[in-house]
Each structure stands twice: as C-alpha cells, then as structure tokens.
PDB file of C-alpha atoms in Angstrom:
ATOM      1  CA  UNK A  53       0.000   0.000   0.000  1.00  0.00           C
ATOM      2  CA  UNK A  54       1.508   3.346  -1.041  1.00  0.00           C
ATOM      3  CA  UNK A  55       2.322   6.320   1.905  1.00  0.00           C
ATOM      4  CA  UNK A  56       0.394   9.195   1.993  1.00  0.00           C
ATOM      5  CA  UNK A  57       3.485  11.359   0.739  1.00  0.00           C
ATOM      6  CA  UNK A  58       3.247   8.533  -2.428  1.00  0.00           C
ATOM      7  CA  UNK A  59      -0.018   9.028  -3.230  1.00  0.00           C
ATOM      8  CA  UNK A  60      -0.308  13.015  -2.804  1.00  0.00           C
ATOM      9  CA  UNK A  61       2.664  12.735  -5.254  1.00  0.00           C
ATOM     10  CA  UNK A  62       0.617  10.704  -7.542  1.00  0.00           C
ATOM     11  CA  UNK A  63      -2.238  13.294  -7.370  1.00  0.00           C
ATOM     12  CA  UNK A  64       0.262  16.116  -7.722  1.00  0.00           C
ATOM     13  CA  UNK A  65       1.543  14.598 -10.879  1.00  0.00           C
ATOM     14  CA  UNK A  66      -1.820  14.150 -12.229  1.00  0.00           C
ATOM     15  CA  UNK A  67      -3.075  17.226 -11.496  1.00  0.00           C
ATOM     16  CA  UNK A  68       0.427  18.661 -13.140  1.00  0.00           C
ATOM     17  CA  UNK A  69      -0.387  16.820 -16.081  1.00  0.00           C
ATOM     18  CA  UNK A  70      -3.549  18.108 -16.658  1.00  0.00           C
ATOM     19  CA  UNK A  71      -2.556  21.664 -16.748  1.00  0.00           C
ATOM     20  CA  UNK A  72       0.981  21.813 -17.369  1.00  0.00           C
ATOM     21  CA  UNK A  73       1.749  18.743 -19.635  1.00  0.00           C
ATOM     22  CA  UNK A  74       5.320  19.990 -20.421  1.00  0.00           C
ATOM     23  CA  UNK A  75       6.400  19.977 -16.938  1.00  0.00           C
ATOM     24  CA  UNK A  76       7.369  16.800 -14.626  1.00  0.00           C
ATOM     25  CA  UNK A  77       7.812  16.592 -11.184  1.00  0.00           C
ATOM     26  CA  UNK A  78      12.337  15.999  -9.975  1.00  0.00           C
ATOM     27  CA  UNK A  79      11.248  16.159  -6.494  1.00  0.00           C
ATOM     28  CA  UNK A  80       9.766  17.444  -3.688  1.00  0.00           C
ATOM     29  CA  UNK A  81      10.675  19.951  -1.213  1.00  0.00           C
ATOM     30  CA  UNK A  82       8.540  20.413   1.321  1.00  0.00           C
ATOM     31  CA  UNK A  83       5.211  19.073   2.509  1.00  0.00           C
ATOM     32  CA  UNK A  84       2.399  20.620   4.836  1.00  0.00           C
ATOM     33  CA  UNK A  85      -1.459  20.210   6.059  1.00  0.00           C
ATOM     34  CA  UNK A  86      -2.551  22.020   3.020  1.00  0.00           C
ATOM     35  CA  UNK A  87      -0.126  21.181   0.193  1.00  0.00           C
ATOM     36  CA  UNK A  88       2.930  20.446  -1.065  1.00  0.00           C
ATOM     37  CA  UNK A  89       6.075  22.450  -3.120  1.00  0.00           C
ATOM     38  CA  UNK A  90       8.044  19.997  -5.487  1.00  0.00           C
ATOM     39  CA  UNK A  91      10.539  21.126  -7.950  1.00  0.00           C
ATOM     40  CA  UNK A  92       9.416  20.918 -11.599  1.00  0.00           C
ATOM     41  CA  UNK A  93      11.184  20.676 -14.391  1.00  0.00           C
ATOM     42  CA  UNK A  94      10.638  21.461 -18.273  1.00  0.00           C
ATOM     43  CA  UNK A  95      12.642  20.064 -21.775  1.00  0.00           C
ATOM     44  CA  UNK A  96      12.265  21.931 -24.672  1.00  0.00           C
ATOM     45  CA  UNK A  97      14.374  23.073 -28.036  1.00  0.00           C
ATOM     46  CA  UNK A  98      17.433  21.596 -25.949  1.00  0.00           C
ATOM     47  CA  UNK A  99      16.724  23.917 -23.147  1.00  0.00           C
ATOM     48  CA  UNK A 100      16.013  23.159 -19.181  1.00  0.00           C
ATOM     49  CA  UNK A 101      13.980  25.071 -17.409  1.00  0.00           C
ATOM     50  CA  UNK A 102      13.261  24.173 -13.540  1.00  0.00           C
ATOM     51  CA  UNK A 103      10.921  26.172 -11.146  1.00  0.00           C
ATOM     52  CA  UNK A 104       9.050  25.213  -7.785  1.00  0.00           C
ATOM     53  CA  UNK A 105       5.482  24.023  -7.729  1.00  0.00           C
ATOM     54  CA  UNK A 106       3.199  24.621  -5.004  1.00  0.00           C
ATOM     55  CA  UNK A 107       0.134  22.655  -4.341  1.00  0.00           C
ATOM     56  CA  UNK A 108      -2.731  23.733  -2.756  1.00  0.00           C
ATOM     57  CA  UNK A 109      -5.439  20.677  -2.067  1.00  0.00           C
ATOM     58  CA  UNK A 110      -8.953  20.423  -1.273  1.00  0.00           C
ATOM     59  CA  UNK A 111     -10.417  16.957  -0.732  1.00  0.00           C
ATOM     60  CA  UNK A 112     -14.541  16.352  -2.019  1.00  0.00           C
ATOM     61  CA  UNK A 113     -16.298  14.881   0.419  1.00  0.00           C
ATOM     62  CA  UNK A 114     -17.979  11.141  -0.308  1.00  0.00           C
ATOM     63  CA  UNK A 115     -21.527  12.052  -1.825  1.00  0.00           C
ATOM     64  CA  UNK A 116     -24.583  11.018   0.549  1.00  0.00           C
ATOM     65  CA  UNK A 117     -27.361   8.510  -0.669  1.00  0.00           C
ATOM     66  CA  UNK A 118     -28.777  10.155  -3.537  1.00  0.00           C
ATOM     67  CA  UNK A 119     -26.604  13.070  -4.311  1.00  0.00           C
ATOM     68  CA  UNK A 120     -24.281  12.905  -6.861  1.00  0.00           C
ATOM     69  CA  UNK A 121     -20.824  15.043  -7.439  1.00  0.00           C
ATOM     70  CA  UNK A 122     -20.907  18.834  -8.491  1.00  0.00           C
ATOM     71  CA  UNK A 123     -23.831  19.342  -6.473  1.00  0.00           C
ATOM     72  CA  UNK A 124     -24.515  22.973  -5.697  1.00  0.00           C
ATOM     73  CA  UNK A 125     -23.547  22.942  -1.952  1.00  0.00           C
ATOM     74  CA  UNK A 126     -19.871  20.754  -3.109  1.00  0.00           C
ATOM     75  CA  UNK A 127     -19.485  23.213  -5.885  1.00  0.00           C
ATOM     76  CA  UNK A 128     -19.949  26.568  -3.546  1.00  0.00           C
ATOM     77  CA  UNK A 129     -17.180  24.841  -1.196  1.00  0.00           C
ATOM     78  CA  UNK A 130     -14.912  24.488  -3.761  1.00  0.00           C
ATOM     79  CA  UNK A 131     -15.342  28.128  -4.913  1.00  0.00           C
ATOM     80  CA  UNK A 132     -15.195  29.096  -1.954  1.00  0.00           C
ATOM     81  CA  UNK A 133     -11.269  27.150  -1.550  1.00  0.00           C
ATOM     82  CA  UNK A 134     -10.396  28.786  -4.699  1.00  0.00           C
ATOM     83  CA  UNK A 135     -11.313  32.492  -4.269  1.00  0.00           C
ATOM     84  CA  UNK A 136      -9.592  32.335  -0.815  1.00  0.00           C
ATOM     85  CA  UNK A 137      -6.048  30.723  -2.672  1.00  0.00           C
ATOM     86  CA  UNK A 138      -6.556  33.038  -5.591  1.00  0.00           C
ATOM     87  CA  UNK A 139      -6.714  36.328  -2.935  1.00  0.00           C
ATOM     88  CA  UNK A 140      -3.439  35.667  -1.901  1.00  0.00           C
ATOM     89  CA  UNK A 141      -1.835  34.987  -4.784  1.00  0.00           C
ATOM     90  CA  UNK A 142      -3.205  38.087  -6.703  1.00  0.00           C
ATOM     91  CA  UNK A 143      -1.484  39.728  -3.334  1.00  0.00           C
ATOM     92  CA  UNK A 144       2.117  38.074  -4.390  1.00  0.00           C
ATOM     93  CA  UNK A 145       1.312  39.525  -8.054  1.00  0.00           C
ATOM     94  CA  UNK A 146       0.443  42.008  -6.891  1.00  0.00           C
ATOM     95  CA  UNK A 147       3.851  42.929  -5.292  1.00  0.00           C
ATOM     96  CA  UNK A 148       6.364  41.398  -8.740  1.00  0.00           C
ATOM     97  CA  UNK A 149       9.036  43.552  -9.421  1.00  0.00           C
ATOM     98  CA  UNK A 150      10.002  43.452  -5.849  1.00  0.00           C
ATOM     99  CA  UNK A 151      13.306  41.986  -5.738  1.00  0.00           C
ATOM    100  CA  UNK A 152      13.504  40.858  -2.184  1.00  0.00           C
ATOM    101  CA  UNK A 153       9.708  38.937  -2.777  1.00  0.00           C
ATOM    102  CA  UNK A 154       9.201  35.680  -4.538  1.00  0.00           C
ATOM    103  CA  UNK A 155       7.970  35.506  -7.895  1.00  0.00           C
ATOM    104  CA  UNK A 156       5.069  33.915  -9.015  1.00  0.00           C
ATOM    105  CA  UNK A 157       5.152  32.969 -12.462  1.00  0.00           C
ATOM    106  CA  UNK A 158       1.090  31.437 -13.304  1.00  0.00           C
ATOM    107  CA  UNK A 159      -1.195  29.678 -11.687  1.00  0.00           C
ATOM    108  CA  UNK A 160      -3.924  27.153 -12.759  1.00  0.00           C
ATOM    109  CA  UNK A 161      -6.853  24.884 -11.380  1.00  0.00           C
ATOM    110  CA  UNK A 162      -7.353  21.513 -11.212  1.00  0.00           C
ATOM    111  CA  UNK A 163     -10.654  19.979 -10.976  1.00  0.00           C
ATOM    112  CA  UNK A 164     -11.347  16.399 -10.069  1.00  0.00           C
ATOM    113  CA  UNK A 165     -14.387  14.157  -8.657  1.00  0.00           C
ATOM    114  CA  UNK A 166     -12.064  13.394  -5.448  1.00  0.00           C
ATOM    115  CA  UNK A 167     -10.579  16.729  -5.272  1.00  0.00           C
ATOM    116  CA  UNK A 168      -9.621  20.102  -6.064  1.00  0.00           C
ATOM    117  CA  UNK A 169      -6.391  21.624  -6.406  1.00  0.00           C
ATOM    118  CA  UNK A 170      -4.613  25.239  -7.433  1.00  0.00           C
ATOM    119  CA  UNK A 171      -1.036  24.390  -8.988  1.00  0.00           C
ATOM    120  CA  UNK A 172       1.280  27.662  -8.495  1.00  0.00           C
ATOM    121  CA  UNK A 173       4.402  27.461 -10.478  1.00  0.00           C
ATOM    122  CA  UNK A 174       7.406  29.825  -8.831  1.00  0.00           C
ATOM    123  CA  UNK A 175      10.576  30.868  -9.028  1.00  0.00           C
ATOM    124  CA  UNK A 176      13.072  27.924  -7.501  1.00  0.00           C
ATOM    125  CA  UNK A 177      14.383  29.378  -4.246  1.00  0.00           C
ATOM    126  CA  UNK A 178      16.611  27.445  -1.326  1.00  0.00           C
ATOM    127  CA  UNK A 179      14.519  27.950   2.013  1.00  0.00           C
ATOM    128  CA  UNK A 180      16.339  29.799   5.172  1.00  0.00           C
ATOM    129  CA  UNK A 181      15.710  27.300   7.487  1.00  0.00           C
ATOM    130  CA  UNK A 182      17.411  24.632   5.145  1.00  0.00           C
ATOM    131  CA  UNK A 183      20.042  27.193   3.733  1.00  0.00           C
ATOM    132  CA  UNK A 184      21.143  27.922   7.695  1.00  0.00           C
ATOM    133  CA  UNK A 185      21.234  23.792   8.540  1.00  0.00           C
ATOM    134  CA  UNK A 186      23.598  23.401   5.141  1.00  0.00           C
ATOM    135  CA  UNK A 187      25.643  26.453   5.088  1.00  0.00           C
ATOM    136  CA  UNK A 188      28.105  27.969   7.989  1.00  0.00           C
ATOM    137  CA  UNK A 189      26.138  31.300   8.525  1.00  0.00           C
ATOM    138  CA  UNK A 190      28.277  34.400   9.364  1.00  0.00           C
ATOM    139  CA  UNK A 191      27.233  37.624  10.693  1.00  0.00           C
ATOM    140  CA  UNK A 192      27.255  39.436   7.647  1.00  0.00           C
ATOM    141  CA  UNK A 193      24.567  37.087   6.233  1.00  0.00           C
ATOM    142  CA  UNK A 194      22.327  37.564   8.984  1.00  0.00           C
ATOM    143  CA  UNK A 195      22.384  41.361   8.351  1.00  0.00           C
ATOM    144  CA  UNK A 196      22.358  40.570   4.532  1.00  0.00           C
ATOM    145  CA  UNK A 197      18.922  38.947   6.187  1.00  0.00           C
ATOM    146  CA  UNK A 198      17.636  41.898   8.138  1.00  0.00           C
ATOM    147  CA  UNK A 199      18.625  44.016   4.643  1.00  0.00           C
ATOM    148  CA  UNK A 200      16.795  42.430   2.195  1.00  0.00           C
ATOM    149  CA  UNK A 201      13.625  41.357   4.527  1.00  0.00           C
ATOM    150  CA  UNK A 202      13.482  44.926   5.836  1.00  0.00           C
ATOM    151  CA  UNK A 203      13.278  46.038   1.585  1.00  0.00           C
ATOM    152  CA  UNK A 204      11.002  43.659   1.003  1.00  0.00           C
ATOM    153  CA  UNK A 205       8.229  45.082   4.144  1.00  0.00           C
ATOM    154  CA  UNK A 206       8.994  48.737   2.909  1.00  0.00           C
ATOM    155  CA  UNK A 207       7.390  47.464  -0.345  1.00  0.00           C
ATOM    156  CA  UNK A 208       5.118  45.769   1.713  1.00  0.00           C
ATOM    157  CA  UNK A 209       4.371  48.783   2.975  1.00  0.00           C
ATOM    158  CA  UNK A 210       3.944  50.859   0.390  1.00  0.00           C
ATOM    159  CA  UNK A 211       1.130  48.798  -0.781  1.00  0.00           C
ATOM    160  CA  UNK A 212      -0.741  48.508   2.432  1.00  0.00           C
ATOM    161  CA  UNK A 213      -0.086  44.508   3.014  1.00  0.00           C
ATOM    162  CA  UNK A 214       0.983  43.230   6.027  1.00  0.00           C
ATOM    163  CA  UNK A 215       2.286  39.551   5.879  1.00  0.00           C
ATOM    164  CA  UNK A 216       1.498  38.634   9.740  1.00  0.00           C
ATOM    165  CA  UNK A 217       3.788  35.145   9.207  1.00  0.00           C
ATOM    166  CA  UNK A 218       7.335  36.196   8.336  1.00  0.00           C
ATOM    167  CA  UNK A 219       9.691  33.229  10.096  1.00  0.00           C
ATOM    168  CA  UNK A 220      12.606  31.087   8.879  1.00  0.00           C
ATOM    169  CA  UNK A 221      10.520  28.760   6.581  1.00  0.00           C
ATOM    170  CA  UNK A 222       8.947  32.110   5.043  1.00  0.00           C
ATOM    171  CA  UNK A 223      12.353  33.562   3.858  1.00  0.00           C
ATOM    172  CA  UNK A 224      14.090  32.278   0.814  1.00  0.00           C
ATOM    173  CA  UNK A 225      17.306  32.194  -0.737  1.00  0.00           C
ATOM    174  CA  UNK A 226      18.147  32.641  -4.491  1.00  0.00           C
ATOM    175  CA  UNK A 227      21.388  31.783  -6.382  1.00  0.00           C
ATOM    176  CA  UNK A 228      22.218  35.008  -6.646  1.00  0.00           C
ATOM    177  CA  UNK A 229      22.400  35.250  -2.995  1.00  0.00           C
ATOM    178  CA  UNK A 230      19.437  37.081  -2.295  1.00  0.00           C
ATOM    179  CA  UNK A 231      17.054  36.978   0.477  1.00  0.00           C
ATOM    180  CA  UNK A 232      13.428  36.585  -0.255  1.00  0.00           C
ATOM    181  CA  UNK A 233      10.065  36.868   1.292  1.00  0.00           C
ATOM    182  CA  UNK A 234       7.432  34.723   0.056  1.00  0.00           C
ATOM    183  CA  UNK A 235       3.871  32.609   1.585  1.00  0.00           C
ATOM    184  CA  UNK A 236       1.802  35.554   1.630  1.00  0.00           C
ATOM    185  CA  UNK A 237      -0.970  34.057   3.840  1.00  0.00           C
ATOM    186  CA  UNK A 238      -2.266  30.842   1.796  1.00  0.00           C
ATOM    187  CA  UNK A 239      -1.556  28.255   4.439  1.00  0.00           C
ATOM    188  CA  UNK A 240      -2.911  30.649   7.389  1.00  0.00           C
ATOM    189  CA  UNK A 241      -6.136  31.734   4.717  1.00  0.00           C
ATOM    190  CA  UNK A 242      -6.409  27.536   4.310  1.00  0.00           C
ATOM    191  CA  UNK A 243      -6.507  27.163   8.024  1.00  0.00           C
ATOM    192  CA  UNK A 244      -8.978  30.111   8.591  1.00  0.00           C
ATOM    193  CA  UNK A 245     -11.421  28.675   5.462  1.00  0.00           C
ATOM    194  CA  UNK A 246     -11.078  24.934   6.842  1.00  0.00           C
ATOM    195  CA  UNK A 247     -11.715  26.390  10.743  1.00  0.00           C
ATOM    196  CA  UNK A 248     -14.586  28.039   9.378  1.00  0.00           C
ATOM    197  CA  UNK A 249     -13.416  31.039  11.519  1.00  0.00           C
ATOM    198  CA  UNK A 250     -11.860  33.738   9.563  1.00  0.00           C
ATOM    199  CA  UNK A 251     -10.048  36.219  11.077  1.00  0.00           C
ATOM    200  CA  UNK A 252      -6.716  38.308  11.073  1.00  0.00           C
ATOM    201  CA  UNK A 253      -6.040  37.708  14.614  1.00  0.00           C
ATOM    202  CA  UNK A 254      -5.479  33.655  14.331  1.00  0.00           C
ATOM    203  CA  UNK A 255      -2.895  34.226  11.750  1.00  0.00           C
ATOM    204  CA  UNK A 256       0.806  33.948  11.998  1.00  0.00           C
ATOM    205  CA  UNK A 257       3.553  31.435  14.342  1.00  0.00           C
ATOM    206  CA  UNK A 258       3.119  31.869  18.179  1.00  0.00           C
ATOM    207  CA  UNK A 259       6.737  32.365  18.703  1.00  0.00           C
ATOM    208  CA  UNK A 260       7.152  35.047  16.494  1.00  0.00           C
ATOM    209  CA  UNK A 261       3.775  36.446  16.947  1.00  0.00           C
ATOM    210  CA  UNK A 262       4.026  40.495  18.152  1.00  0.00           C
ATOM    211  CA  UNK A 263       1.553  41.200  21.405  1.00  0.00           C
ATOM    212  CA  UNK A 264      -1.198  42.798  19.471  1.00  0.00           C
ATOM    213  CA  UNK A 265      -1.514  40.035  17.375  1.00  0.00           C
ATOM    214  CA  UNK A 266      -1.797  37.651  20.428  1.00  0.00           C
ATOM    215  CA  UNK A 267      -3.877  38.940  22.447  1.00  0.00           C
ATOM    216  CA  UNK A 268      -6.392  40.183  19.390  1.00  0.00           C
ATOM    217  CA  UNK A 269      -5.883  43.934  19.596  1.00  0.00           C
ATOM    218  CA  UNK A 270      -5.153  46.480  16.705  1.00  0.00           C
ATOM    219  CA  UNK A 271      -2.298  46.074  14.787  1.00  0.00           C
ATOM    220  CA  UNK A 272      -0.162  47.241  11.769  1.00  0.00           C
ATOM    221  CA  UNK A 273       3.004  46.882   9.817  1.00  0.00           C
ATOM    222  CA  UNK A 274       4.512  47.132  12.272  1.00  0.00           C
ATOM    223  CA  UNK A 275       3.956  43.622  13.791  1.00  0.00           C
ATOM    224  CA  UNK A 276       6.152  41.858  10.673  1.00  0.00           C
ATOM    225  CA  UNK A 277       8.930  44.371  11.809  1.00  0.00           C
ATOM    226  CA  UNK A 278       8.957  42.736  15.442  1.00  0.00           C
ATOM    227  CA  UNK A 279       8.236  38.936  13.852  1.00  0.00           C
ATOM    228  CA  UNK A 280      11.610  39.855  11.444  1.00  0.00           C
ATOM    229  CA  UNK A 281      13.184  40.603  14.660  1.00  0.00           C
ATOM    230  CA  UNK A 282      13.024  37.331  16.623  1.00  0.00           C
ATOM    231  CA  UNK A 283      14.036  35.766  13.595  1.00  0.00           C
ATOM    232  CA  UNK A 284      17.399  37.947  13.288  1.00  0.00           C
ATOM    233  CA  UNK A 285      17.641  37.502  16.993  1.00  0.00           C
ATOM    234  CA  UNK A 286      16.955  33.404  16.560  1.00  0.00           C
ATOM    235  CA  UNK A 287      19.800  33.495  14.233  1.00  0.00           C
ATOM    236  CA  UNK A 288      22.110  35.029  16.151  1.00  0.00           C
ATOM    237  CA  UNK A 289      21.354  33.203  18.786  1.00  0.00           C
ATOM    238  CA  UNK A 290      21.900  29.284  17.173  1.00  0.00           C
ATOM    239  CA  UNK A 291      17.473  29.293  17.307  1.00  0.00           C
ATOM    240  CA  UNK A 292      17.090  30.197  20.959  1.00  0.00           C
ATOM    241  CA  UNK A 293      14.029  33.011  20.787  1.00  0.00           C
ATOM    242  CA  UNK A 294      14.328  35.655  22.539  1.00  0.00           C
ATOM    243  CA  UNK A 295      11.148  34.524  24.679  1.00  0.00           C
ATOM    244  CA  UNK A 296       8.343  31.718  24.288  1.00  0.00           C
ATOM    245  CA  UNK A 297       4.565  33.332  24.546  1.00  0.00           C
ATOM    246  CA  UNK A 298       1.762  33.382  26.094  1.00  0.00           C
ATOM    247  CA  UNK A 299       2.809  36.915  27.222  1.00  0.00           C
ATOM    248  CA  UNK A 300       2.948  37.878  30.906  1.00  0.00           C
ATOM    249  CA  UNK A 301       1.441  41.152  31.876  1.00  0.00           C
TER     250      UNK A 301
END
C-alpha cells in the first residue's frame, strides 16, 4: 500500500499533467497540512527550465445517498477554496518587481471528482531554514537577512499589506544570494477557510507572533517588523528566541 506522501505525489503529478503537460515533477521539497512544493522541471528546443510548484489541495467529500458530485452545496465549497487561494496569490502579483519577494510565475486549477487543487508554479528558491542547517552562517549574512527582509516590508508597505507570518521557513534564498520573502498568507487563509473562523487575529507562528496580534488587539506593519526581529535575533542566537509566549502582563 503506497504512503500518503506517495499518493499526494501521484495526485500532484496528475493534477500537473492536466494543466501543465510539459512539466514533470524531480522532487519534492517540502510538505504541509494544506499542500505540497516539489521542484518541476521542463525540456524543450534543448533547453532546461526548472521552477518550484506549489500545491494547494482540497479533498470532495464522499456524496450522501442520492446526491451525486458537483452538487450545488460541493461546488460553492470548492469556490469558496479557490477564491480564498486566488486572494493571496493576486497579493504576491500584486507585489512582482520586488526583488527581495518571490515571484510567481502562473497559476492554474485543477478539478477532479475526489478533489480540487490550485497548482502555483514559482521561481526555484533554497529555504532559510534549510540554507542555515547546510551552510556555515556568518554575521554578515544575517544582516544581509535583516537588509533584504526589511526592503522587502517597505514594499510591503507601500502597498498597504501586512504579511502577519514572516519566520525562517517564510524567507528564501536565491542563487544570486538574495534573500526573499514569500507565503503571503495561503496556508494561514487555508486554516482560517477549513476552521470556518476567519479572522486576522489567528494568523501567523506563536513564537514570532508580536503582542497585538496575540492577544487580538489592533495592529499594523509594524507587527512583521517585530516577527523579522526574533528571527534575526533566533539566528544570532543558534534558534534560541528571545522569549516563548503566552505573554505575561
């Protein structure tokens, strides 16, 4: 009998297929409650091309007695999955030409009778967490960090977004040795949607979560400011935070 990692590969490649025939699947590179991120890879006119792939996955439920699939309540669910994935990746779009954020390149939907899925194809990209475990980190990199994190939250900024989740697994490193901020929200949206309970004040990690965002008070920008903080402070500090939460008064 095939793992669950085996056979959420074997619906990723499906699903791949269906949209993206050129592409294949090399390997994967991370895995989560919602979804997965493989690398992908493309051969054409003697060329290779290879970018990241992140899947986003909502299971159908088993029809009752009598219904059948696509009914109108299984449909609305499934819109509903997609408009909340597609509002955060119109927010990464919406912030290209940043060069400390992660590109997306495109985006498509797969539909099945079992389940429904949005494929995001992205620029390939070495995650911190794994880039600090493989690579003797010096000083300088972990203001070359704080640099290029801070740029991309001024752009941030400037467009009125706040990312409420920045954290080792958020930041990204490119070949050109440049940091990156990506994951605008999908997973935390997912968890919201599936939760049934909406709101800004669930989001984000606990121990890098800023006090407002805690205890469920106001909040702006600011609160990615003090979340990029712990991190630099983590990394300085071989991953000892600063302090665990709850809070004391």
């Amino acid at each position: 009998m095939a793992s669950m990692m085996e056979y959420r590969r074997m619906l990723a490649e499906r699903d791949l297929a269906l949209v993206w025939p050129q592409w294949r699947i090399v390997r994967l590179l991370g895995a989560g409650s919602f979804g997965e991120v493989y690398e992908i890879q493309r051969d054409e006119y003697g060329l290779t091309s290879r970018c990241a792939l992140k899947i986003v996955r909502k299971e159908n439920p088993a029809p009752m007695p009598g219904d059948s699939y696509g009914s109108i309540s299984g449909s609305n669910s499934s819109e509903d999955f997609i408009n909340t994935v597609i509002k955060e990746i119109d927010i990464m779009q919406s912030l290209k030409g940043a060069p400390n954020i992660v590109v997306i390149d495109d985006y498509e939907i797969a539909r099945s009778s079992d389940s429904c899925a949005v494929l995001i194809r992205m620029e390939l990209l070495r995650n911190l967490r794994d880039y600090i475990t493989s690579t003797q980190v010096t000083v300088n990199d972990i203001i070359r960090v704080g640099v290029d994190i801070c740029n991309a939250l001024e752009f941030c900024e400037g467009r009125n977004i706040i990312h409420r989740d920045v954290k080792e697994s958020n930041i990204f490193y490119s070949d050109m040795g440049i940091f990156k901020l990506g994951d605008f929200g999908i997973s935390k949206q997912l968890s919201d949607y599936m939760m049934n309970n909406a709101t800004m004040t669930s989001a984000g990690t606990i121990n890098k979560m800023a006090p407002e965002v805690y205890y469920g008070k106001r909040y702006d920008n600011r609160v990615d400011i003090y979340s990029l903080g712990v991190v630099l402070y983590s990394l300085l500090n071989y991953g000892r935070p600063p302090f665990y939460p709850p809070y004391h008064s």
